[in-house]
PDB file of C-alpha atoms in Angstrom:
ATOM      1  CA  UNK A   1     -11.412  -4.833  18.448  1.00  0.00           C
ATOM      2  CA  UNK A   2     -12.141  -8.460  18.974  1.00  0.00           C
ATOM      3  CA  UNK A   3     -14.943  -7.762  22.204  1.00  0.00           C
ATOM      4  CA  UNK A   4     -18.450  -8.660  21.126  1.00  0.00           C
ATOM      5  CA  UNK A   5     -17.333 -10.115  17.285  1.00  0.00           C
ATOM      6  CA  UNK A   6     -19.800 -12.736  17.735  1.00  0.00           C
ATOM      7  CA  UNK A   7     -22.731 -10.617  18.585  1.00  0.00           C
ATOM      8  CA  UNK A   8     -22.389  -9.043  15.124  1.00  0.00           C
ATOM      9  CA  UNK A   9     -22.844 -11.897  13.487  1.00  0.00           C
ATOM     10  CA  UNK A  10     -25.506 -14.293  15.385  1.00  0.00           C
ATOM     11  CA  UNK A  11     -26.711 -17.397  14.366  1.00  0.00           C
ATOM     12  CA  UNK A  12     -24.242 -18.395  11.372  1.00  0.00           C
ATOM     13  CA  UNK A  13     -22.600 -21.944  11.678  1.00  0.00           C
ATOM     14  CA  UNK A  14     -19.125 -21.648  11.355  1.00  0.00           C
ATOM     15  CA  UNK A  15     -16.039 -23.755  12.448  1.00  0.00           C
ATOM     16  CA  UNK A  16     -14.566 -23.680  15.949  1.00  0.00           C
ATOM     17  CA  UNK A  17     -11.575 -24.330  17.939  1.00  0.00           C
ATOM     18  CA  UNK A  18     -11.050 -24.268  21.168  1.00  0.00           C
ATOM     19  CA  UNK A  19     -14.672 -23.205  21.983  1.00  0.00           C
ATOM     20  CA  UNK A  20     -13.792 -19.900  19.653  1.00  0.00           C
ATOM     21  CA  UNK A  21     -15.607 -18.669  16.076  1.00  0.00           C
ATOM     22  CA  UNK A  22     -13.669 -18.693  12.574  1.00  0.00           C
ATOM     23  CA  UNK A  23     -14.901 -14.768  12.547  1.00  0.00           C
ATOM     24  CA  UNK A  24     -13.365 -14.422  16.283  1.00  0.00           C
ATOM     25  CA  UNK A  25     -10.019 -15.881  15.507  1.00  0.00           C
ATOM     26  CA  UNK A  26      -9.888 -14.351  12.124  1.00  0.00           C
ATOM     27  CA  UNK A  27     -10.477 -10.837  13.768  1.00  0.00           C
ATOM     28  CA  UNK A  28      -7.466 -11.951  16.482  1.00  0.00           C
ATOM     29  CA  UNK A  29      -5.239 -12.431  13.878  1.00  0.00           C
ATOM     30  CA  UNK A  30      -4.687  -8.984  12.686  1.00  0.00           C
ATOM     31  CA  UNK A  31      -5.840  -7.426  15.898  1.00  0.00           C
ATOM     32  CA  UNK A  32      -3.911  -4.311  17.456  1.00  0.00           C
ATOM     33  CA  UNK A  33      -2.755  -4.664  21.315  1.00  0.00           C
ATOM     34  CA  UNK A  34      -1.989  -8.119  21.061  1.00  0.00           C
ATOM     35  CA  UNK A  35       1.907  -9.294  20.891  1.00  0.00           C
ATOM     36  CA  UNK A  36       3.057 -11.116  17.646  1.00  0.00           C
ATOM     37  CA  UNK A  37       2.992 -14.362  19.499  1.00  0.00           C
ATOM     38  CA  UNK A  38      -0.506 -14.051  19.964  1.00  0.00           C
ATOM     39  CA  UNK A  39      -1.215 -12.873  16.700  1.00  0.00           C
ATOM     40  CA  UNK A  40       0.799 -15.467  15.283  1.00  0.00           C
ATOM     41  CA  UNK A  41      -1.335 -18.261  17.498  1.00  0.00           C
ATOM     42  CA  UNK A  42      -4.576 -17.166  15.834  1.00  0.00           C
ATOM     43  CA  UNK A  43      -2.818 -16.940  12.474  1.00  0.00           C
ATOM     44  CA  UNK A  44      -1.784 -20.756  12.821  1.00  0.00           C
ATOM     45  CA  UNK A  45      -5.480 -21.891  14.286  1.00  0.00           C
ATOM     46  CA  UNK A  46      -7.066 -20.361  10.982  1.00  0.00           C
ATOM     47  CA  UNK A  47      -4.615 -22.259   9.096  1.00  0.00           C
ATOM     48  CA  UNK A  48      -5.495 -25.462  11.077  1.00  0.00           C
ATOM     49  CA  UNK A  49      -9.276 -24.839  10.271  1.00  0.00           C
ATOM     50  CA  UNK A  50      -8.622 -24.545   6.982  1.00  0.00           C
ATOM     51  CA  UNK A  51     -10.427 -25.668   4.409  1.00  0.00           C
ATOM     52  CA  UNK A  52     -13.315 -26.094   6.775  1.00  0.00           C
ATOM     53  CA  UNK A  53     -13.509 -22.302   6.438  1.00  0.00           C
ATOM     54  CA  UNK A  54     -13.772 -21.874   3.584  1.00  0.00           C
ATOM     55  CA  UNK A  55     -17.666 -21.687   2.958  1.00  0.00           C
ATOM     56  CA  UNK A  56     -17.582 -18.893   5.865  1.00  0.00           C
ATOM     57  CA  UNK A  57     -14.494 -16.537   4.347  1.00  0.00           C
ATOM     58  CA  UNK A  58     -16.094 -17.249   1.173  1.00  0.00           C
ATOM     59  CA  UNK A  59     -19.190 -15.770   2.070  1.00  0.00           C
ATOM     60  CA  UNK A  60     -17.787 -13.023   4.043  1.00  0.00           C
ATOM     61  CA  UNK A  61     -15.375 -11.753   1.458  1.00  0.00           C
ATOM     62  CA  UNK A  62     -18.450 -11.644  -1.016  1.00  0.00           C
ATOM     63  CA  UNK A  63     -20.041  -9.107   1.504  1.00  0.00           C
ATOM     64  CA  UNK A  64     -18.318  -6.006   0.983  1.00  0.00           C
ATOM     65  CA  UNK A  65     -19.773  -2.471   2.574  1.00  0.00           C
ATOM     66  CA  UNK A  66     -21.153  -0.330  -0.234  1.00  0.00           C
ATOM     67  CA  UNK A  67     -19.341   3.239  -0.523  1.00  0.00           C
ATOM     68  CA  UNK A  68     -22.411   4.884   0.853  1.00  0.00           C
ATOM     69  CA  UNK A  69     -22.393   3.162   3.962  1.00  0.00           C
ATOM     70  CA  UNK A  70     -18.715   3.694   4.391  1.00  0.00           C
ATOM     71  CA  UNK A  71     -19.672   7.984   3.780  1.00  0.00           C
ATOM     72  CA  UNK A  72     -22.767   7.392   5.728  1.00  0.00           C
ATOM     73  CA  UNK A  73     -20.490   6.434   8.674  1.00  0.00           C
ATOM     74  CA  UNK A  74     -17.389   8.838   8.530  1.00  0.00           C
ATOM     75  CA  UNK A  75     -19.415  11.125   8.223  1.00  0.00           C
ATOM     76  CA  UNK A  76     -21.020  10.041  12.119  1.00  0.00           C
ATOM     77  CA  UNK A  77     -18.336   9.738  12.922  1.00  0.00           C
ATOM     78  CA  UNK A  78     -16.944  13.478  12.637  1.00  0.00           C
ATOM     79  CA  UNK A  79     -20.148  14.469  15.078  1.00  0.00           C
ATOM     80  CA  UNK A  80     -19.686  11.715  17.407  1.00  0.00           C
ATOM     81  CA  UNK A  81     -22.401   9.492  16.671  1.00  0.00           C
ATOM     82  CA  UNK A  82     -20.570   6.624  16.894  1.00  0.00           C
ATOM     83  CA  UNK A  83     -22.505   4.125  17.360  1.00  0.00           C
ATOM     84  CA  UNK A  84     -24.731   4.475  13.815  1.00  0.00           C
ATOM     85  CA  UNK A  85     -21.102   3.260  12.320  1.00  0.00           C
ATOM     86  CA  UNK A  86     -20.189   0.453  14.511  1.00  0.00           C
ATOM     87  CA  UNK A  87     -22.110  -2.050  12.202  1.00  0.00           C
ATOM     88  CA  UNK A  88     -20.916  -0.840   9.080  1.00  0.00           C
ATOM     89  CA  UNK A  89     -17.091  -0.614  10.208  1.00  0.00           C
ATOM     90  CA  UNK A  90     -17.215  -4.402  11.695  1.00  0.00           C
ATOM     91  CA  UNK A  91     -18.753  -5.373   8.826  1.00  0.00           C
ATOM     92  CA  UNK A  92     -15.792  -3.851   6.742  1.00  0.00           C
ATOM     93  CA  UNK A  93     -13.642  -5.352   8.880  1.00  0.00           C
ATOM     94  CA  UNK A  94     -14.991  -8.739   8.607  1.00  0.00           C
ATOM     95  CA  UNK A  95     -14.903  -8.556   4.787  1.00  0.00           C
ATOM     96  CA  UNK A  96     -11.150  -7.284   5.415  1.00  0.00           C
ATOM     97  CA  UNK A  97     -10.219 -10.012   7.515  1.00  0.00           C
ATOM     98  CA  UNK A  98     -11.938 -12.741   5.438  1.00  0.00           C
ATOM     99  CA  UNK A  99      -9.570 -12.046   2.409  1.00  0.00           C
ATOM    100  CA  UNK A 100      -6.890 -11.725   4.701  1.00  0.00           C
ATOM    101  CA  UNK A 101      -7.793 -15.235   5.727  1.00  0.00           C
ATOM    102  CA  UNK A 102      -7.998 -16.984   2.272  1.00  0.00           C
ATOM    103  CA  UNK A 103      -4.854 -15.181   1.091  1.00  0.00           C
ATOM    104  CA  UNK A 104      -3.414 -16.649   4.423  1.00  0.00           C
ATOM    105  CA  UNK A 105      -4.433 -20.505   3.891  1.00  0.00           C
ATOM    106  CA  UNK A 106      -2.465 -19.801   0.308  1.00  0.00           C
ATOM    107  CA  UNK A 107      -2.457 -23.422  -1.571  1.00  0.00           C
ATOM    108  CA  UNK A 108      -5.348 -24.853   0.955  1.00  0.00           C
ATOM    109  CA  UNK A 109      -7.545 -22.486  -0.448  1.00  0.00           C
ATOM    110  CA  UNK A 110      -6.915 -23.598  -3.814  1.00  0.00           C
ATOM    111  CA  UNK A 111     -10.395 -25.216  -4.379  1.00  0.00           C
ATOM    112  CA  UNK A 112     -11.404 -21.398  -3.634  1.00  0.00           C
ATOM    113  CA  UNK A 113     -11.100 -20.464  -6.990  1.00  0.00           C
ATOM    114  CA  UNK A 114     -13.710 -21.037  -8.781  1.00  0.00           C
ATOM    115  CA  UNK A 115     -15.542 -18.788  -6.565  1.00  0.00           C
ATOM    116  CA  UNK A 116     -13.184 -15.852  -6.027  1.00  0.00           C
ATOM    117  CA  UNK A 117     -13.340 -15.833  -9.909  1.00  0.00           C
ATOM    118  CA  UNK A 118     -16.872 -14.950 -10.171  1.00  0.00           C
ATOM    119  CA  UNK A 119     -16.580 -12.488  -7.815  1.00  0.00           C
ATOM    120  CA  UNK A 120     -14.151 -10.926  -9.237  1.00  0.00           C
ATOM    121  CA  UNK A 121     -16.151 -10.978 -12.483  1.00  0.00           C
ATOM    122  CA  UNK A 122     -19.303 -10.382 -10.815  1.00  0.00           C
ATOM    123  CA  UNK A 123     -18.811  -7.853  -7.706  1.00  0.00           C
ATOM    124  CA  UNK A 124     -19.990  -4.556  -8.064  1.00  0.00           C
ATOM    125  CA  UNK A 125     -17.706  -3.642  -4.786  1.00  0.00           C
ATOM    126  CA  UNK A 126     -14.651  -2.210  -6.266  1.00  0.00           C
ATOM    127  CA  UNK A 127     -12.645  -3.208  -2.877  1.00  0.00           C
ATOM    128  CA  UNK A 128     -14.072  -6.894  -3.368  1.00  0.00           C
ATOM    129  CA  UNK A 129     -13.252  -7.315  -7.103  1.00  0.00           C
ATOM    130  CA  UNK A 130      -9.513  -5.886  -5.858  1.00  0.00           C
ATOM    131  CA  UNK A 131      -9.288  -8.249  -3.672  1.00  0.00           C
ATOM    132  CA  UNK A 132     -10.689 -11.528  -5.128  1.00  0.00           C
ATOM    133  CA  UNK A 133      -8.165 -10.123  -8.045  1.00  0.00           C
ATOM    134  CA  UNK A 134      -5.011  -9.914  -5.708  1.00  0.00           C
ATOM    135  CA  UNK A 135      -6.274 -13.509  -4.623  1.00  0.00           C
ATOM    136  CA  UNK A 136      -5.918 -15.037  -7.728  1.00  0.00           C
ATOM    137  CA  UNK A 137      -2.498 -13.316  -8.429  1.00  0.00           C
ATOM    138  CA  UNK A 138      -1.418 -15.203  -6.080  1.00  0.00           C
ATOM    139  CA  UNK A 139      -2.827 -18.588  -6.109  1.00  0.00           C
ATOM    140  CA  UNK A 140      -0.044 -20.131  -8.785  1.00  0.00           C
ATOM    141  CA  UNK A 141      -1.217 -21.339 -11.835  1.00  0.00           C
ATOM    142  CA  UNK A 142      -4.719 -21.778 -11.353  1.00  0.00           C
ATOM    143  CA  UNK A 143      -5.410 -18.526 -10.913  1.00  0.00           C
ATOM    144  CA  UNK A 144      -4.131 -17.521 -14.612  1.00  0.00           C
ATOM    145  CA  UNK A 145      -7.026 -18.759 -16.540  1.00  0.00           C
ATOM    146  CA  UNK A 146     -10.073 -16.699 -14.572  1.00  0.00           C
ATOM    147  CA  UNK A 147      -7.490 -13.205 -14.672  1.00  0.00           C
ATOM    148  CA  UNK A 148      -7.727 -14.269 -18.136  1.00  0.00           C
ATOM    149  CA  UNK A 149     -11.338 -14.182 -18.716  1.00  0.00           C
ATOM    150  CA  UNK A 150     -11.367 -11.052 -16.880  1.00  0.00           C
ATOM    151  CA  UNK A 151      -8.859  -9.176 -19.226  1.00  0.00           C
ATOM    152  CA  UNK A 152     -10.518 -10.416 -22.315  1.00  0.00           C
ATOM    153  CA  UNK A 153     -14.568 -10.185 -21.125  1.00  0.00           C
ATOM    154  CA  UNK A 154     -14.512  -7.439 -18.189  1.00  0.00           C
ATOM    155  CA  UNK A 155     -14.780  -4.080 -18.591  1.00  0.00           C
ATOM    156  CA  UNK A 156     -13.336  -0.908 -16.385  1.00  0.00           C
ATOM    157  CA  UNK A 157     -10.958  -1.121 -13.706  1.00  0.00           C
ATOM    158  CA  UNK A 158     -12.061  -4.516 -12.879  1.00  0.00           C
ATOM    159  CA  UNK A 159      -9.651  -5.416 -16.404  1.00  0.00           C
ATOM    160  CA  UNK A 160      -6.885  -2.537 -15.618  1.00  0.00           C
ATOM    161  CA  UNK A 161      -6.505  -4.322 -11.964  1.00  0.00           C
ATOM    162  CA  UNK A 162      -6.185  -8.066 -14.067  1.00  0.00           C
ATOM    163  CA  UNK A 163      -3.647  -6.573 -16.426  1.00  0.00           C
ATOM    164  CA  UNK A 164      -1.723  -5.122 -13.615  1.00  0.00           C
ATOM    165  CA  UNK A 165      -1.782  -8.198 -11.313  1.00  0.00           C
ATOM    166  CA  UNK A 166      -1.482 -10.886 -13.654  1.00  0.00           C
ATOM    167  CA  UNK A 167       2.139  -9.637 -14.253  1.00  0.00           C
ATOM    168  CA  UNK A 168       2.797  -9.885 -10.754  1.00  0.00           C
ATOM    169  CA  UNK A 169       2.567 -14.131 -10.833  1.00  0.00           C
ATOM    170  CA  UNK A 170       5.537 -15.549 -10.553  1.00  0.00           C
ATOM    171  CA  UNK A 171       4.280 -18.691 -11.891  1.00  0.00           C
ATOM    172  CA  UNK A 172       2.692 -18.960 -14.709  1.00  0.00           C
ATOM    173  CA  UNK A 173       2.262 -22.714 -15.808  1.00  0.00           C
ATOM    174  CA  UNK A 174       2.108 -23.600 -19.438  1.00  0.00           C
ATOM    175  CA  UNK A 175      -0.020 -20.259 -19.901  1.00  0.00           C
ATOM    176  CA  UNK A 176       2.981 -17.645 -20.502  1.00  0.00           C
ATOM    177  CA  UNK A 177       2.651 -17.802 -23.801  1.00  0.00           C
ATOM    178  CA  UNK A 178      -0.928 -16.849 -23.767  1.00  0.00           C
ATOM    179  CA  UNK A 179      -0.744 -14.095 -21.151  1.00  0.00           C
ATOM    180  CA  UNK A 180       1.684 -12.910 -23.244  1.00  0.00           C
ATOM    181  CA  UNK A 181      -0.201 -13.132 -26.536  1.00  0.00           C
ATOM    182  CA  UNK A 182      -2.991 -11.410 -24.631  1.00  0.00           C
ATOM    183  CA  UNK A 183      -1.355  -8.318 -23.141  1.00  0.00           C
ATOM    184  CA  UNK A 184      -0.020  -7.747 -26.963  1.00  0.00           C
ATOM    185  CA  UNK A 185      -3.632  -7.647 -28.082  1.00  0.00           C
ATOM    186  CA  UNK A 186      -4.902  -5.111 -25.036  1.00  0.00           C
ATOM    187  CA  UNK A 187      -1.976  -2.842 -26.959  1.00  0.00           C
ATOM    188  CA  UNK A 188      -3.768  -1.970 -30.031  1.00  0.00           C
ATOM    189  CA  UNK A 189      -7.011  -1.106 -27.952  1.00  0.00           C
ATOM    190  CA  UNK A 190      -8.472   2.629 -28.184  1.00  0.00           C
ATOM    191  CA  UNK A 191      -8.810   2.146 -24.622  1.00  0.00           C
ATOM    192  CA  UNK A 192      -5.672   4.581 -23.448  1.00  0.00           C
ATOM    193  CA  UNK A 193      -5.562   3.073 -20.028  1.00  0.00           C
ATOM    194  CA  UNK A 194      -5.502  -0.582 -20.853  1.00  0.00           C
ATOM    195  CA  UNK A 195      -2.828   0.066 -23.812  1.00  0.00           C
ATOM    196  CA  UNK A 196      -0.701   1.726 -21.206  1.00  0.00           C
ATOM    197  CA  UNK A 197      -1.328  -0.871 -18.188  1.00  0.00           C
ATOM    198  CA  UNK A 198      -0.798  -3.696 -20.886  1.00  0.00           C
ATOM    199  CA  UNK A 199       2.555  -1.998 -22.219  1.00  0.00           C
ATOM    200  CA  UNK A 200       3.820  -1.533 -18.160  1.00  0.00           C
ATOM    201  CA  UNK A 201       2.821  -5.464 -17.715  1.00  0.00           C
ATOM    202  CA  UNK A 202       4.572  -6.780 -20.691  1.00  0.00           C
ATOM    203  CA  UNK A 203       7.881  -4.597 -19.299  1.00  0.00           C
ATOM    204  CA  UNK A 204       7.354  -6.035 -16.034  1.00  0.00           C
ATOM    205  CA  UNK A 205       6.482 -10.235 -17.504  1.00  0.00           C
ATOM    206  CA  UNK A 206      10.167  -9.899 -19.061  1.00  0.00           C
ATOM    207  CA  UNK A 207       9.294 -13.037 -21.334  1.00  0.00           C
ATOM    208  CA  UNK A 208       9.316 -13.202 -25.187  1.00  0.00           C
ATOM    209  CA  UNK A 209      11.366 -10.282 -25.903  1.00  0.00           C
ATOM    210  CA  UNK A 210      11.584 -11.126 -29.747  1.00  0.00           C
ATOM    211  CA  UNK A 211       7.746 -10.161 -30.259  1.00  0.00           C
ATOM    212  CA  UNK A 212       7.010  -7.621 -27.003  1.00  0.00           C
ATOM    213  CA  UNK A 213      10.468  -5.516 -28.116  1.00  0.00           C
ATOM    214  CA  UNK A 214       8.721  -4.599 -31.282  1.00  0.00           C
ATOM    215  CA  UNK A 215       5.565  -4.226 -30.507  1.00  0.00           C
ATOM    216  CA  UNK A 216       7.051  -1.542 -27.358  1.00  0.00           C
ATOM    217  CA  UNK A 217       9.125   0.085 -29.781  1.00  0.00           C
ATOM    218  CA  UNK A 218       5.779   0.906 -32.055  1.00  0.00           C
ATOM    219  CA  UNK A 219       4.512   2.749 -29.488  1.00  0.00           C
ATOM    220  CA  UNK A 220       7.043   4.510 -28.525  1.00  0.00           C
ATOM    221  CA  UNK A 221       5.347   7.443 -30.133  1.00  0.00           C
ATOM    222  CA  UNK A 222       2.297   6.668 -29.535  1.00  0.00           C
ATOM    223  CA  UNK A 223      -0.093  10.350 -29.379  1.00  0.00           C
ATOM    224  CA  UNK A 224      -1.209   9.263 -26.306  1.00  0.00           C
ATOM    225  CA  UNK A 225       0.980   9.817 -23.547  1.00  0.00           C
ATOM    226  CA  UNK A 226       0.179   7.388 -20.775  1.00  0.00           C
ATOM    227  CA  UNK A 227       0.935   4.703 -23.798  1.00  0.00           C
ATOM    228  CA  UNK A 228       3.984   5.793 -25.175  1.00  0.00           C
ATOM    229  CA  UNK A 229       5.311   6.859 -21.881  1.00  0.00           C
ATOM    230  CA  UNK A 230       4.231   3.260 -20.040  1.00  0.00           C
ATOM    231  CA  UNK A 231       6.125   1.860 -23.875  1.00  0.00           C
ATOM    232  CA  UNK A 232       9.682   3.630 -22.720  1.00  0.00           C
ATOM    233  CA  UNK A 233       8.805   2.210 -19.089  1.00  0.00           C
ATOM    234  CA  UNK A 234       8.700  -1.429 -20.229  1.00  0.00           C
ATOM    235  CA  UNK A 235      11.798  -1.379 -22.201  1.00  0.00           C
ATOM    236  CA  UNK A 236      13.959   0.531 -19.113  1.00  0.00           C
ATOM    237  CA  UNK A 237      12.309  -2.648 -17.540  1.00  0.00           C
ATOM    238  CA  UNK A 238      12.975  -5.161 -20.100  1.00  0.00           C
ATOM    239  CA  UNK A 239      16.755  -3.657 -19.989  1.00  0.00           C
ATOM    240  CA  UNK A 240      17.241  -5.665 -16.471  1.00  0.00           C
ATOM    241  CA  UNK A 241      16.526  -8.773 -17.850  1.00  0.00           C
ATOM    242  CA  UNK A 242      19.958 -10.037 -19.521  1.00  0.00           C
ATOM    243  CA  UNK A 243      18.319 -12.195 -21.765  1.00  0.00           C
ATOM    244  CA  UNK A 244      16.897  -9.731 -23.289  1.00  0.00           C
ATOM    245  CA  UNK A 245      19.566  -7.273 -24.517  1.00  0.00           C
ATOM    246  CA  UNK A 246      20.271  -8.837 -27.722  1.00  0.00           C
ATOM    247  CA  UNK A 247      16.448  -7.929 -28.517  1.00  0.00           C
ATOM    248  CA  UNK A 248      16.251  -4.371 -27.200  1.00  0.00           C
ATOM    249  CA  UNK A 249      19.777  -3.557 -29.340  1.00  0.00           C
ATOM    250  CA  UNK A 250      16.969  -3.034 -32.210  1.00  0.00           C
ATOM    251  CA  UNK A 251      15.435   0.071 -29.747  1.00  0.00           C
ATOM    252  CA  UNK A 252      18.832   1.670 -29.370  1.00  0.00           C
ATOM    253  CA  UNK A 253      18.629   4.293 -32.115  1.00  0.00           C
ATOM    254  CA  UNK A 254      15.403   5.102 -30.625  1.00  0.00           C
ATOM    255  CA  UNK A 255      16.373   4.754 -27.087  1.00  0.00           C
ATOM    256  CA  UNK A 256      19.637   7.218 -28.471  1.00  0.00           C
ATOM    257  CA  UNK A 257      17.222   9.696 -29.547  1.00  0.00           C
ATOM    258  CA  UNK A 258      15.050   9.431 -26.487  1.00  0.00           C
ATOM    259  CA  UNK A 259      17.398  10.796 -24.190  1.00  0.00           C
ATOM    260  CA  UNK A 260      17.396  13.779 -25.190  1.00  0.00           C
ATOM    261  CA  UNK A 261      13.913  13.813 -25.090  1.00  0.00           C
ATOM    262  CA  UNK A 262      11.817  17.020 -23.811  1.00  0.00           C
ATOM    263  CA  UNK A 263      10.311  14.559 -21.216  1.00  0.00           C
ATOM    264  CA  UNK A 264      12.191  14.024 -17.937  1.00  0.00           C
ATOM    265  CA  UNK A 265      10.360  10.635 -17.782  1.00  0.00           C
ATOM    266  CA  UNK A 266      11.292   9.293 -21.040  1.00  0.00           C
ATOM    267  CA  UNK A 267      14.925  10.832 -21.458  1.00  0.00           C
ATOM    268  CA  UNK A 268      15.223   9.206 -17.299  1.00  0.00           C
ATOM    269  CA  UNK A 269      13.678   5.499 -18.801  1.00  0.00           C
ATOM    270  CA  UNK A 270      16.076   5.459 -21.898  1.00  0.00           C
ATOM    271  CA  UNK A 271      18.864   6.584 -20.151  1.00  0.00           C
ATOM    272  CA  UNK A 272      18.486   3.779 -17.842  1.00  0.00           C
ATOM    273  CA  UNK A 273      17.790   1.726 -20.526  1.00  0.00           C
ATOM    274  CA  UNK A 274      21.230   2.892 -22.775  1.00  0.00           C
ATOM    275  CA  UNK A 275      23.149   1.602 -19.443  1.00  0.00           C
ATOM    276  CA  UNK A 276      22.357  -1.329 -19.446  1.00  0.00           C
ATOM    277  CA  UNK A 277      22.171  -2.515 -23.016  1.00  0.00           C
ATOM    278  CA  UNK A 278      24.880  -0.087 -24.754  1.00  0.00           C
ATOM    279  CA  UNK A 279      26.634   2.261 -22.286  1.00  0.00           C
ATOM    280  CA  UNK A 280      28.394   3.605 -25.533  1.00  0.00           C
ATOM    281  CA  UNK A 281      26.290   5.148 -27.317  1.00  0.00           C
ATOM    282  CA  UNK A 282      25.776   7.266 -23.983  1.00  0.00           C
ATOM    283  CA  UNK A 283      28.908   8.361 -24.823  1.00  0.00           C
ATOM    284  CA  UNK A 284      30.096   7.824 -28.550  1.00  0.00           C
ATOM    285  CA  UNK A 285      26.431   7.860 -29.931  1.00  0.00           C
ATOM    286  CA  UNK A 286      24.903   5.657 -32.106  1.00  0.00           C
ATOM    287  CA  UNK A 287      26.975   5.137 -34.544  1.00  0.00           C
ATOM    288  CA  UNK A 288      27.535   1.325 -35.380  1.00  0.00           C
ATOM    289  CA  UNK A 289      23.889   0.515 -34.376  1.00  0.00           C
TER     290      UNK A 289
END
């Protein structure tokens, strides 16, 4: 996969190392045949480069392959014509690899931010904006703000993927509170998709259980069903967090109810749920609650 990298990409100034092209060690790194040892060299030599790479992955990940293209060239493909798709695959690649390679320099590629942010606001590549989002997930605190801006100003998918990912930070800085205040908000939105996405999120988060409990259990009804089944969801996943028992006691005649529910989803989620917060009703019912 590596042979002739350089020939699809002539002329761009890049960083070297050891008489070697960012784009040819970033397309060693993940590169089948090699052993690990060798992938693992090339991984450390990007790492080395660093933040001297950046402009280059940068503008590579910006440069994803529109879907036509991608058709355009399977569909070569199944009659052989191979050579019509070579461009468009290495350019896929290299747009692979480049996010890869950011994701790989983790905190160097802090000062990255900025940028991935308005690509993920910007891009009309759906595999770009996933990836500049998945990026930001992951790059600590700094990243909250921009997934931010996305949830409350994007539209589409490009929002459902923030909502989804921005649960996924395990470090949130001083911005919990707001993350949470925002998710609570993308609940009462006609938008079925976000309401259910936020609901999942907020399940997921596990952090002030004293306002989400409620606002789950209000939707626990909810006419739509990716919403109210996404609120059951949340509180099965709120019931692992110990902390928050003494706040989901308040669901437990509904969670009692629930179980019997016509719904092999919902009666599975508040089963789970009963288990963990009051294994007696399960089998004394709700009496006392």
């Amino acid at each position: 996969m590596g042979i002739g990298v350089v020939a699809f990409w002539p002329g761009e100034r890049e960083p070297e190392y050891n008489g070697k092209k960012l784009s040819e060690w970033i397309e060693r790194c993940w590169e089948f045949g090699l052993d690990d040892s060798q992938n693992t060299e090339a991984q450390n030599i990007v790492q080395t480069i660093g933040t001297n790479g950046l402009p280059s992955l940068l503008k590579w990940a910006r440069q994803g392959v529109p879907v036509w293209q991608i058709r355009a060239a399977e569909w070569c493909q199944k009659f052989h014509v191979y050579w019509l798709g070579h461009p468009v695959w290495a350019r896929a690649r290299r747009n692979y690899h480049a996010w890869a390679a950011l994701r790989l320099l983790g905190p160097k590629a802090t000062s990255a931010v900025p940028e991935v942010s308005r690509i993920a606001m910007d891009s009309g590549s759906y595999e770009v904006m996933g990836h500049a989002v998945i990026f930001l997930s992951e790059s600590g605190p700094d990243g909250v703000p921009p997934l931010l801006q996305i949830i409350a100003q994007g539209t589409g998918e490009r929002r459902i993927k923030a909502i989804v990912h921005i649960a996924d930070m395990p470090d949130l800085g001083t911005n919990a509170s707001v993350v949470v205040a925002v998710l609570m908000k993308c609940l009462d939105e006609n938008d079925e998709s976000v309401a259910a996405c936020a609901a999942n999120s907020l399940g997921r988060l596990g952090r002030e259980t004293k306002k989400v409990v409620p606002a789950l259990i209000g939707l626990l009804h909810d006419q739509r069903p990716a919403v109210s089944t996404s609120a059951w969801e949340a509180l099965g996943m709120l019931a692992d967090n110990r902390a928050a028992v003494p706040d989901l006691q308040r669901a437990v005649p509904e969670l009692a109810t629930a179980k019997e529910d016509p719904i092999p989803k919902v009666r599975e989620c508040a089963t789970n749920a009963l288990v963990k917060i009051a294994p007696e009703v399960l089998t004394n019912g709700v009496k006392g609650f």
